[in-house]
Amino acid sequence: MSGAQGKVVVITGASSGIGEATALVLAGRGAKVVLGARGADRLQGLAARIAAAGGEAAYARTDVKRRTDLSDLVTLACERYGKLDVLVNNAGIGPISPLDDLRVEEWEEMIDINIKGVLYGIAAALPVFRKQGFGHFINTASTAGHKTVPNQAVYSATKFAVRAISEGLRQEAGDKLRVTIISPGFVRTDFVESVTSSELKAQLVASRDKFAMPPDAIARAIAFAIEQPADVDVNEIVVRPTAQA
Ligand SMILES: NC(=O)c1ccc[n+]([C@@H]2O[C@H](COP(=O)([O-])OP(=O)(O)OC[C@H]3O[C@@H](n4cnc5c(N)ncnc54)[C@H](OP(=O)(O)O)[C@@H]3O)[C@@H](O)[C@H]2O)c1
């Protein structure tokens, strides 16, 4: 089966930004989307918008730091819609800072959400995909997963890890499963809100407002990977705003 029509797609971090845009684009193309994030009110509002536009959506409050939340989200998709075609492991945070600041709790949050959250997603969906004989992982990395710069050491490390885990998964996946890495450049979302250094945050907000791309640019890239025939695996897509160096 190719195209997004009728596919069941779980999306983490679906309450805003890239995840929300992905839910809207895929639902608009006939996918059944299952939305996870901590902000249940926002998920409820998004699911209602999708339903009002004639689409299908379910949601569940999900903290990707909790392995059982990911299993429950995958179970919801399977029970509600009978299968799972795609897991978009998208939830992530980026409270960047210089290492000298020793914002150790923020380092731990990034590791827990950006790396362990993706692993918990894989642990939840992989047995389902194996049993079905089909399935597609889409993991959101970053251009920071290709190259690091000052202030981004830990964030960047988590995204290098997402790429390494995804590539290892692809090599182990066999000929029935697909694995795609999405590496966005700067996207116009609430992402910078997690930055606690007010100086860095102000710089990032100024750059974002100057040249970041809209989140549906990434949603369309995700849709492109999903819409390929089952024997075609788009391994990585890097999307930057033209104005990003
Ligand atoms: N924006 C960029 O420039 C950019 C560039 C490259 C890569 N990315 C990546 O793109 C992904 C999405 O980010 P975004 O730009 O769309 O930012 P965003 O608007 O801040 O969205 C982040 C999403 O992750 C969710 N989230 C955060 N912690 C979570 C947790 N513990 N459990 C479940 N969900 C959680 C948030 O929802 P709740 O708060 O409701 O849980 C929200 O839905 C991230 O992986 C990020 O690293 C972003």
PDB file of C-alpha atoms and ligand atoms in Angstrom:
ATOM      1  CA  MET A   1       0.000   0.000   0.000  1.00  0.00           C
ATOM      2  CA  SER A   2       1.428   3.392  -0.901  1.00  0.00           C
ATOM      3  CA  GLY A   3       0.071   6.858  -0.264  1.00  0.00           C
ATOM      4  CA  ALA A   4      -1.077   8.082   3.128  1.00  0.00           C
ATOM      5  CA  GLN A   5      -4.744   7.164   2.620  1.00  0.00           C
ATOM      6  CA  GLY A   6      -5.937   4.776   5.356  1.00  0.00           C
ATOM      7  CA  LYS A   7      -2.564   4.546   7.067  1.00  0.00           C
ATOM      8  CA  VAL A   8      -2.529   4.611  10.863  1.00  0.00           C
ATOM      9  CA  VAL A   9       0.135   7.021  12.080  1.00  0.00           C
ATOM     10  CA  VAL A  10       1.151   7.604  15.704  1.00  0.00           C
ATOM     11  CA  ILE A  11       2.834  10.983  16.239  1.00  0.00           C
ATOM     12  CA  THR A  12       4.609  11.982  19.456  1.00  0.00           C
ATOM     13  CA  GLY A  13       5.026  15.653  20.254  1.00  0.00           C
ATOM     14  CA  ALA A  14       1.796  16.233  18.333  1.00  0.00           C
ATOM     15  CA  SER A  15       0.525  19.114  20.468  1.00  0.00           C
ATOM     16  CA  SER A  16       2.510  21.817  18.651  1.00  0.00           C
ATOM     17  CA  GLY A  17       5.020  22.711  15.949  1.00  0.00           C
ATOM     18  CA  ILE A  18       6.217  19.963  13.616  1.00  0.00           C
ATOM     19  CA  GLY A  19       4.093  17.237  15.210  1.00  0.00           C
ATOM     20  CA  GLU A  20       0.894  19.272  14.960  1.00  0.00           C
ATOM     21  CA  ALA A  21       1.626  20.246  11.336  1.00  0.00           C
ATOM     22  CA  THR A  22       2.357  16.602  10.502  1.00  0.00           C
ATOM     23  CA  ALA A  23      -0.942  15.501  12.003  1.00  0.00           C
ATOM     24  CA  LEU A  24      -2.836  18.092   9.947  1.00  0.00           C
ATOM     25  CA  VAL A  25      -1.051  17.293   6.672  1.00  0.00           C
ATOM     26  CA  LEU A  26      -1.393  13.514   7.054  1.00  0.00           C
ATOM     27  CA  ALA A  27      -5.017  13.654   8.205  1.00  0.00           C
ATOM     28  CA  GLY A  28      -5.725  15.891   5.206  1.00  0.00           C
ATOM     29  CA  ARG A  29      -4.305  13.135   2.999  1.00  0.00           C
ATOM     30  CA  GLY A  30      -6.530  10.454   4.531  1.00  0.00           C
ATOM     31  CA  ALA A  31      -4.340   9.025   7.294  1.00  0.00           C
ATOM     32  CA  LYS A  32      -5.769   8.108  10.698  1.00  0.00           C
ATOM     33  CA  VAL A  33      -3.603   9.938  13.190  1.00  0.00           C
ATOM     34  CA  VAL A  34      -3.022   9.030  16.832  1.00  0.00           C
ATOM     35  CA  LEU A  35      -1.667  11.988  18.744  1.00  0.00           C
ATOM     36  CA  GLY A  36       0.607  11.896  21.810  1.00  0.00           C
ATOM     37  CA  ALA A  37       2.059  14.684  23.988  1.00  0.00           C
ATOM     38  CA  ARG A  38       1.765  15.849  27.590  1.00  0.00           C
ATOM     39  CA  GLY A  39      -0.619  18.700  26.769  1.00  0.00           C
ATOM     40  CA  ALA A  40      -3.902  16.784  26.540  1.00  0.00           C
ATOM     41  CA  ASP A  41      -5.984  19.943  26.065  1.00  0.00           C
ATOM     42  CA  ARG A  42      -4.052  20.892  22.955  1.00  0.00           C
ATOM     43  CA  LEU A  43      -4.324  17.334  21.637  1.00  0.00           C
ATOM     44  CA  GLN A  44      -8.061  17.375  22.209  1.00  0.00           C
ATOM     45  CA  GLY A  45      -8.363  20.665  20.307  1.00  0.00           C
ATOM     46  CA  LEU A  46      -6.259  19.331  17.425  1.00  0.00           C
ATOM     47  CA  ALA A  47      -8.232  16.077  17.228  1.00  0.00           C
ATOM     48  CA  ALA A  48     -11.455  18.119  17.129  1.00  0.00           C
ATOM     49  CA  ARG A  49     -10.102  20.304  14.285  1.00  0.00           C
ATOM     50  CA  ILE A  50      -9.143  17.193  12.314  1.00  0.00           C
ATOM     51  CA  ALA A  51     -12.552  15.595  12.895  1.00  0.00           C
ATOM     52  CA  ALA A  52     -14.342  18.819  11.917  1.00  0.00           C
ATOM     53  CA  ALA A  53     -12.435  18.765   8.623  1.00  0.00           C
ATOM     54  CA  GLY A  54     -13.608  15.191   7.961  1.00  0.00           C
ATOM     55  CA  GLY A  55     -10.471  13.406   9.197  1.00  0.00           C
ATOM     56  CA  GLU A  56      -9.887  10.739  11.834  1.00  0.00           C
ATOM     57  CA  ALA A  57      -7.853  11.302  14.980  1.00  0.00           C
ATOM     58  CA  ALA A  58      -7.427   9.779  18.412  1.00  0.00           C
ATOM     59  CA  TYR A  59      -5.220  11.090  21.179  1.00  0.00           C
ATOM     60  CA  ALA A  60      -3.791  10.194  24.564  1.00  0.00           C
ATOM     61  CA  ARG A  61      -1.789  12.141  27.088  1.00  0.00           C
ATOM     62  CA  THR A  62       1.746  10.824  26.612  1.00  0.00           C
ATOM     63  CA  ASP A  63       5.019  11.574  28.350  1.00  0.00           C
ATOM     64  CA  VAL A  64       7.781   9.969  26.282  1.00  0.00           C
ATOM     65  CA  LYS A  65       9.893   9.731  29.448  1.00  0.00           C
ATOM     66  CA  ARG A  66       7.549   6.942  30.532  1.00  0.00           C
ATOM     67  CA  ARG A  67       7.933   3.721  28.585  1.00  0.00           C
ATOM     68  CA  THR A  68       4.406   2.589  29.430  1.00  0.00           C
ATOM     69  CA  ASP A  69       2.939   5.785  27.937  1.00  0.00           C
ATOM     70  CA  LEU A  70       4.457   4.875  24.565  1.00  0.00           C
ATOM     71  CA  SER A  71       3.159   1.291  24.787  1.00  0.00           C
ATOM     72  CA  ASP A  72      -0.290   2.634  25.670  1.00  0.00           C
ATOM     73  CA  LEU A  73      -0.241   5.020  22.697  1.00  0.00           C
ATOM     74  CA  VAL A  74       0.686   2.215  20.286  1.00  0.00           C
ATOM     75  CA  THR A  75      -1.990  -0.015  21.840  1.00  0.00           C
ATOM     76  CA  LEU A  76      -4.558   2.751  21.397  1.00  0.00           C
ATOM     77  CA  ALA A  77      -3.722   2.932  17.674  1.00  0.00           C
ATOM     78  CA  CYS A  78      -3.948  -0.853  17.240  1.00  0.00           C
ATOM     79  CA  GLU A  79      -7.184  -1.189  19.192  1.00  0.00           C
ATOM     80  CA  ARG A  80      -8.903   1.812  17.623  1.00  0.00           C
ATOM     81  CA  TYR A  81      -7.791   1.293  14.019  1.00  0.00           C
ATOM     82  CA  GLY A  82      -6.650  -2.355  13.858  1.00  0.00           C
ATOM     83  CA  LYS A  83      -3.014  -1.797  12.903  1.00  0.00           C
ATOM     84  CA  LEU A  84      -0.086   0.596  13.057  1.00  0.00           C
ATOM     85  CA  ASP A  85       1.590   1.716   9.824  1.00  0.00           C
ATOM     86  CA  VAL A  86       3.871   4.497  11.027  1.00  0.00           C
ATOM     87  CA  LEU A  87       5.374   5.768  14.277  1.00  0.00           C
ATOM     88  CA  VAL A  88       6.674   9.342  14.089  1.00  0.00           C
ATOM     89  CA  ASN A  89       9.045   9.735  17.041  1.00  0.00           C
ATOM     90  CA  ASN A  90       8.974  13.517  17.024  1.00  0.00           C
ATOM     91  CA  ALA A  91       8.770  14.733  20.649  1.00  0.00           C
ATOM     92  CA  GLY A  92      11.889  16.663  21.579  1.00  0.00           C
ATOM     93  CA  ILE A  93      13.230  19.632  23.495  1.00  0.00           C
ATOM     94  CA  GLY A  94      16.234  21.893  23.006  1.00  0.00           C
ATOM     95  CA  PRO A  95      17.201  23.910  26.091  1.00  0.00           C
ATOM     96  CA  ILE A  96      20.613  24.743  24.682  1.00  0.00           C
ATOM     97  CA  SER A  97      23.307  26.431  26.772  1.00  0.00           C
ATOM     98  CA  PRO A  98      27.092  26.562  27.134  1.00  0.00           C
ATOM     99  CA  LEU A  99      28.517  23.588  29.034  1.00  0.00           C
ATOM    100  CA  ASP A 100      30.075  26.033  31.521  1.00  0.00           C
ATOM    101  CA  ASP A 101      26.570  26.885  32.773  1.00  0.00           C
ATOM    102  CA  LEU A 102      26.271  23.332  34.163  1.00  0.00           C
ATOM    103  CA  ARG A 103      22.541  23.153  33.520  1.00  0.00           C
ATOM    104  CA  VAL A 104      22.785  19.459  34.289  1.00  0.00           C
ATOM    105  CA  GLU A 105      19.067  18.908  34.799  1.00  0.00           C
ATOM    106  CA  GLU A 106      18.433  20.248  31.306  1.00  0.00           C
ATOM    107  CA  TRP A 107      21.096  17.910  29.887  1.00  0.00           C
ATOM    108  CA  GLU A 108      19.277  15.043  31.583  1.00  0.00           C
ATOM    109  CA  GLU A 109      15.896  16.167  30.234  1.00  0.00           C
ATOM    110  CA  MET A 110      17.269  16.260  26.687  1.00  0.00           C
ATOM    111  CA  ILE A 111      18.759  12.784  27.058  1.00  0.00           C
ATOM    112  CA  ASP A 112      15.551  11.415  28.581  1.00  0.00           C
ATOM    113  CA  ILE A 113      13.181  12.934  26.036  1.00  0.00           C
ATOM    114  CA  ASN A 114      15.228  13.107  22.828  1.00  0.00           C
ATOM    115  CA  ILE A 115      17.073   9.766  23.117  1.00  0.00           C
ATOM    116  CA  LYS A 116      15.269   7.549  25.606  1.00  0.00           C
ATOM    117  CA  GLY A 117      11.877   8.745  24.363  1.00  0.00           C
ATOM    118  CA  VAL A 118      12.775   7.591  20.841  1.00  0.00           C
ATOM    119  CA  LEU A 119      14.027   4.245  22.198  1.00  0.00           C
ATOM    120  CA  TYR A 120      10.798   3.739  24.146  1.00  0.00           C
ATOM    121  CA  GLY A 121       8.865   4.442  20.951  1.00  0.00           C
ATOM    122  CA  ILE A 122      10.928   1.832  19.115  1.00  0.00           C
ATOM    123  CA  ALA A 123      10.391  -0.650  21.973  1.00  0.00           C
ATOM    124  CA  ALA A 124       6.640  -0.100  21.780  1.00  0.00           C
ATOM    125  CA  ALA A 125       6.223  -0.347  17.999  1.00  0.00           C
ATOM    126  CA  LEU A 126       8.909  -2.807  16.863  1.00  0.00           C
ATOM    127  CA  PRO A 127       7.168  -5.974  18.132  1.00  0.00           C
ATOM    128  CA  VAL A 128       3.916  -4.774  16.521  1.00  0.00           C
ATOM    129  CA  PHE A 129       5.671  -4.102  13.202  1.00  0.00           C
ATOM    130  CA  ARG A 130       7.404  -7.515  13.303  1.00  0.00           C
ATOM    131  CA  LYS A 131       4.103  -9.279  13.947  1.00  0.00           C
ATOM    132  CA  GLN A 132       2.318  -7.371  11.189  1.00  0.00           C
ATOM    133  CA  GLY A 133       5.162  -7.781   8.696  1.00  0.00           C
ATOM    134  CA  PHE A 134       5.116  -4.053   7.904  1.00  0.00           C
ATOM    135  CA  GLY A 135       5.767  -0.746   9.626  1.00  0.00           C
ATOM    136  CA  HIS A 136       7.626   2.526   9.276  1.00  0.00           C
ATOM    137  CA  PHE A 137       9.653   4.424  11.877  1.00  0.00           C
ATOM    138  CA  ILE A 138      10.169   8.126  11.275  1.00  0.00           C
ATOM    139  CA  ASN A 139      12.534   9.718  13.784  1.00  0.00           C
ATOM    140  CA  THR A 140      12.992  13.480  14.025  1.00  0.00           C
ATOM    141  CA  ALA A 141      16.679  14.343  14.305  1.00  0.00           C
ATOM    142  CA  SER A 142      18.096  17.741  13.276  1.00  0.00           C
ATOM    143  CA  THR A 143      20.814  19.398  11.256  1.00  0.00           C
ATOM    144  CA  ALA A 144      22.388  19.645  14.747  1.00  0.00           C
ATOM    145  CA  GLY A 145      22.682  15.857  14.434  1.00  0.00           C
ATOM    146  CA  HIS A 146      25.094  16.389  11.545  1.00  0.00           C
ATOM    147  CA  LYS A 147      27.261  19.158  12.930  1.00  0.00           C
ATOM    148  CA  THR A 148      27.583  20.748  16.350  1.00  0.00           C
ATOM    149  CA  VAL A 149      28.288  24.358  17.291  1.00  0.00           C
ATOM    150  CA  PRO A 150      28.932  26.136  20.628  1.00  0.00           C
ATOM    151  CA  ASN A 151      25.980  25.983  23.091  1.00  0.00           C
ATOM    152  CA  GLN A 152      24.517  22.939  21.362  1.00  0.00           C
ATOM    153  CA  ALA A 153      26.835  20.133  22.558  1.00  0.00           C
ATOM    154  CA  VAL A 154      24.232  18.157  24.489  1.00  0.00           C
ATOM    155  CA  TYR A 155      21.281  18.843  22.175  1.00  0.00           C
ATOM    156  CA  SER A 156      23.465  17.982  19.227  1.00  0.00           C
ATOM    157  CA  ALA A 157      24.651  14.794  20.933  1.00  0.00           C
ATOM    158  CA  THR A 158      21.056  13.659  21.380  1.00  0.00           C
ATOM    159  CA  LYS A 159      20.364  14.195  17.694  1.00  0.00           C
ATOM    160  CA  PHE A 160      23.591  12.416  16.622  1.00  0.00           C
ATOM    161  CA  ALA A 161      22.272   9.578  18.812  1.00  0.00           C
ATOM    162  CA  VAL A 162      18.868   9.614  17.107  1.00  0.00           C
ATOM    163  CA  ARG A 163      20.609   9.302  13.742  1.00  0.00           C
ATOM    164  CA  ALA A 164      22.859   6.457  14.953  1.00  0.00           C
ATOM    165  CA  ILE A 165      19.937   4.562  16.502  1.00  0.00           C
ATOM    166  CA  SER A 166      17.865   5.056  13.353  1.00  0.00           C
ATOM    167  CA  GLU A 167      20.647   3.853  11.058  1.00  0.00           C
ATOM    168  CA  GLY A 168      21.260   0.809  13.258  1.00  0.00           C
ATOM    169  CA  LEU A 169      17.542   0.097  13.250  1.00  0.00           C
ATOM    170  CA  ARG A 170      17.448   0.410   9.469  1.00  0.00           C
ATOM    171  CA  GLN A 171      20.281  -2.089   9.097  1.00  0.00           C
ATOM    172  CA  GLU A 172      18.545  -4.561  11.418  1.00  0.00           C
ATOM    173  CA  ALA A 173      15.052  -3.943  10.062  1.00  0.00           C
ATOM    174  CA  GLY A 174      15.119  -6.454   7.212  1.00  0.00           C
ATOM    175  CA  ASP A 175      13.133  -6.128   4.013  1.00  0.00           C
ATOM    176  CA  LYS A 176       9.700  -5.427   5.509  1.00  0.00           C
ATOM    177  CA  LEU A 177      10.193  -2.390   7.731  1.00  0.00           C
ATOM    178  CA  ARG A 178      11.161   1.156   6.789  1.00  0.00           C
ATOM    179  CA  VAL A 179      13.185   3.681   8.778  1.00  0.00           C
ATOM    180  CA  THR A 180      13.386   7.381   7.968  1.00  0.00           C
ATOM    181  CA  ILE A 181      15.381  10.139   9.659  1.00  0.00           C
ATOM    182  CA  ILE A 182      14.007  13.666   9.281  1.00  0.00           C
ATOM    183  CA  SER A 183      16.641  16.334   9.908  1.00  0.00           C
ATOM    184  CA  PRO A 184      15.151  19.822   9.964  1.00  0.00           C
ATOM    185  CA  GLY A 185      17.066  23.062   9.991  1.00  0.00           C
ATOM    186  CA  PHE A 186      15.482  26.002  11.789  1.00  0.00           C
ATOM    187  CA  VAL A 187      11.674  25.667  11.977  1.00  0.00           C
ATOM    188  CA  ARG A 188       9.230  28.327  13.185  1.00  0.00           C
ATOM    189  CA  THR A 189       7.817  26.610  16.295  1.00  0.00           C
ATOM    190  CA  ASP A 190       7.749  27.001  20.086  1.00  0.00           C
ATOM    191  CA  PHE A 191      10.950  24.998  20.272  1.00  0.00           C
ATOM    192  CA  VAL A 192      13.035  27.909  21.572  1.00  0.00           C
ATOM    193  CA  GLU A 193      10.691  28.284  24.556  1.00  0.00           C
ATOM    194  CA  SER A 194      12.628  25.539  26.364  1.00  0.00           C
ATOM    195  CA  VAL A 195      15.802  27.664  26.389  1.00  0.00           C
ATOM    196  CA  THR A 196      16.295  29.032  29.906  1.00  0.00           C
ATOM    197  CA  SER A 197      19.207  31.370  29.175  1.00  0.00           C
ATOM    198  CA  SER A 198      17.399  34.634  28.421  1.00  0.00           C
ATOM    199  CA  GLU A 199      20.259  35.951  26.289  1.00  0.00           C
ATOM    200  CA  LEU A 200      20.445  32.851  24.104  1.00  0.00           C
ATOM    201  CA  LYS A 201      16.684  32.682  23.879  1.00  0.00           C
ATOM    202  CA  ALA A 202      16.471  36.265  22.610  1.00  0.00           C
ATOM    203  CA  GLN A 203      19.078  35.512  19.922  1.00  0.00           C
ATOM    204  CA  LEU A 204      17.221  32.378  18.842  1.00  0.00           C
ATOM    205  CA  VAL A 205      13.845  34.097  18.732  1.00  0.00           C
ATOM    206  CA  ALA A 206      15.329  36.854  16.555  1.00  0.00           C
ATOM    207  CA  SER A 207      16.853  34.288  14.144  1.00  0.00           C
ATOM    208  CA  ARG A 208      13.687  32.218  14.095  1.00  0.00           C
ATOM    209  CA  ASP A 209      11.528  35.207  13.286  1.00  0.00           C
ATOM    210  CA  LYS A 210      13.982  36.286  10.585  1.00  0.00           C
ATOM    211  CA  PHE A 211      14.460  33.114   8.569  1.00  0.00           C
ATOM    212  CA  ALA A 212      12.964  29.899  10.034  1.00  0.00           C
ATOM    213  CA  MET A 213      10.679  27.843   7.794  1.00  0.00           C
ATOM    214  CA  PRO A 214       7.081  26.939   8.634  1.00  0.00           C
ATOM    215  CA  PRO A 215       6.514  23.527  10.254  1.00  0.00           C
ATOM    216  CA  ASP A 216       4.431  22.223   7.376  1.00  0.00           C
ATOM    217  CA  ALA A 217       7.654  22.169   5.305  1.00  0.00           C
ATOM    218  CA  ILE A 218       8.729  19.285   7.548  1.00  0.00           C
ATOM    219  CA  ALA A 219       5.262  17.755   7.563  1.00  0.00           C
ATOM    220  CA  ARG A 220       5.365  17.518   3.758  1.00  0.00           C
ATOM    221  CA  ALA A 221       8.776  15.811   3.912  1.00  0.00           C
ATOM    222  CA  ILE A 222       7.354  13.270   6.390  1.00  0.00           C
ATOM    223  CA  ALA A 223       4.358  12.720   4.097  1.00  0.00           C
ATOM    224  CA  PHE A 224       6.707  12.180   1.140  1.00  0.00           C
ATOM    225  CA  ALA A 225       8.529   9.381   2.988  1.00  0.00           C
ATOM    226  CA  ILE A 226       5.245   7.740   4.035  1.00  0.00           C
ATOM    227  CA  GLU A 227       3.751   7.955   0.546  1.00  0.00           C
ATOM    228  CA  GLN A 228       6.473   5.920  -1.176  1.00  0.00           C
ATOM    229  CA  PRO A 229       5.708   2.310  -2.140  1.00  0.00           C
ATOM    230  CA  ALA A 230       6.287  -0.244   0.653  1.00  0.00           C
ATOM    231  CA  ASP A 231       9.584  -1.439  -0.898  1.00  0.00           C
ATOM    232  CA  VAL A 232      11.028   2.073  -1.075  1.00  0.00           C
ATOM    233  CA  ASP A 233      12.707   3.328   2.093  1.00  0.00           C
ATOM    234  CA  VAL A 234      13.559   7.029   2.204  1.00  0.00           C
ATOM    235  CA  ASN A 235      16.403   6.910   4.723  1.00  0.00           C
ATOM    236  CA  GLU A 236      16.991  10.565   5.519  1.00  0.00           C
ATOM    237  CA  ILE A 237      15.628  13.926   4.510  1.00  0.00           C
ATOM    238  CA  VAL A 238      17.453  17.136   5.427  1.00  0.00           C
ATOM    239  CA  VAL A 239      15.358  20.297   5.029  1.00  0.00           C
ATOM    240  CA  ARG A 240      16.723  23.766   5.729  1.00  0.00           C
ATOM    241  CA  PRO A 241      15.357  27.231   5.098  1.00  0.00           C
ATOM    242  CA  THR A 242      17.227  28.668   2.114  1.00  0.00           C
ATOM    243  CA  ALA A 243      18.497  31.479   4.351  1.00  0.00           C
ATOM    244  CA  GLN A 244      20.159  29.106   6.869  1.00  0.00           C
ATOM    245  CA  ALA A 245      23.964  28.957   6.584  1.00  0.00           C
TER     246      ALA A 245
HETATM  247  N1  LIG B   1      12.162  23.891  15.613  1.00  0.00           N
HETATM  248  C1  LIG B   1      13.344  23.620  15.113  1.00  0.00           C
HETATM  249  O1  LIG B   1      14.070  24.510  14.638  1.00  0.00           O
HETATM  250  C2  LIG B   1      13.831  22.187  15.046  1.00  0.00           C
HETATM  251  C3  LIG B   1      14.951  21.920  14.260  1.00  0.00           C
HETATM  252  C4  LIG B   1      15.421  20.617  14.185  1.00  0.00           C
HETATM  253  C5  LIG B   1      14.766  19.613  14.863  1.00  0.00           C
HETATM  254  N2  LIG B   1      13.679  19.894  15.633  1.00  0.00           N
HETATM  255  C6  LIG B   1      13.042  18.782  16.332  1.00  0.00           C
HETATM  256  O2  LIG B   1      11.690  18.710  15.973  1.00  0.00           O
HETATM  257  C7  LIG B   1      10.946  18.067  17.013  1.00  0.00           C
HETATM  258  C8  LIG B   1       9.675  18.848  17.284  1.00  0.00           C
HETATM  259  O3  LIG B   1      10.011  20.129  17.761  1.00  0.00           O
HETATM  260  P1  LIG B   1       9.206  21.455  17.361  1.00  0.00           P
HETATM  261  O4  LIG B   1      10.143  22.354  16.665  1.00  0.00           O
HETATM  262  O5  LIG B   1       7.930  21.112  16.720  1.00  0.00           O
HETATM  263  O6  LIG B   1       9.004  22.077  18.818  1.00  0.00           O
HETATM  264  P2  LIG B   1       7.720  22.319  19.732  1.00  0.00           P
HETATM  265  O7  LIG B   1       6.715  23.131  18.995  1.00  0.00           O
HETATM  266  O8  LIG B   1       8.257  22.801  21.025  1.00  0.00           O
HETATM  267  O9  LIG B   1       7.125  20.853  19.897  1.00  0.00           O
HETATM  268  C9  LIG B   1       7.701  19.901  20.731  1.00  0.00           C
HETATM  269  C10 LIG B   1       6.669  18.837  21.007  1.00  0.00           C
HETATM  270  O10 LIG B   1       7.248  17.828  21.863  1.00  0.00           O
HETATM  271  C11 LIG B   1       6.351  17.605  22.929  1.00  0.00           C
HETATM  272  N3  LIG B   1       7.079  17.130  24.105  1.00  0.00           N
HETATM  273  C12 LIG B   1       8.042  17.742  24.815  1.00  0.00           C
HETATM  274  N4  LIG B   1       8.409  16.989  25.862  1.00  0.00           N
HETATM  275  C13 LIG B   1       7.640  15.864  25.805  1.00  0.00           C
HETATM  276  C14 LIG B   1       7.523  14.703  26.605  1.00  0.00           C
HETATM  277  N5  LIG B   1       8.267  14.527  27.706  1.00  0.00           N
HETATM  278  N6  LIG B   1       6.622  13.751  26.253  1.00  0.00           N
HETATM  279  C15 LIG B   1       5.847  13.919  25.164  1.00  0.00           C
HETATM  280  N7  LIG B   1       5.912  14.990  24.366  1.00  0.00           N
HETATM  281  C16 LIG B   1       6.790  15.960  24.690  1.00  0.00           C
HETATM  282  C17 LIG B   1       5.625  18.908  23.157  1.00  0.00           C
HETATM  283  O11 LIG B   1       4.347  18.698  23.715  1.00  0.00           O
HETATM  284  P3  LIG B   1       3.966  18.813  25.259  1.00  0.00           P
HETATM  285  O12 LIG B   1       4.735  19.951  25.844  1.00  0.00           O
HETATM  286  O13 LIG B   1       2.496  19.022  25.208  1.00  0.00           O
HETATM  287  O14 LIG B   1       4.324  17.485  25.843  1.00  0.00           O
HETATM  288  C18 LIG B   1       5.444  19.373  21.713  1.00  0.00           C
HETATM  289  O15 LIG B   1       4.296  18.764  21.144  1.00  0.00           O
HETATM  290  C19 LIG B   1      11.899  17.942  18.196  1.00  0.00           C
HETATM  291  O16 LIG B   1      12.395  16.612  18.250  1.00  0.00           O
HETATM  292  C20 LIG B   1      13.027  18.891  17.842  1.00  0.00           C
HETATM  293  O17 LIG B   1      14.259  18.494  18.408  1.00  0.00           O
HETATM  294  C21 LIG B   1      13.187  21.156  15.738  1.00  0.00           C
END
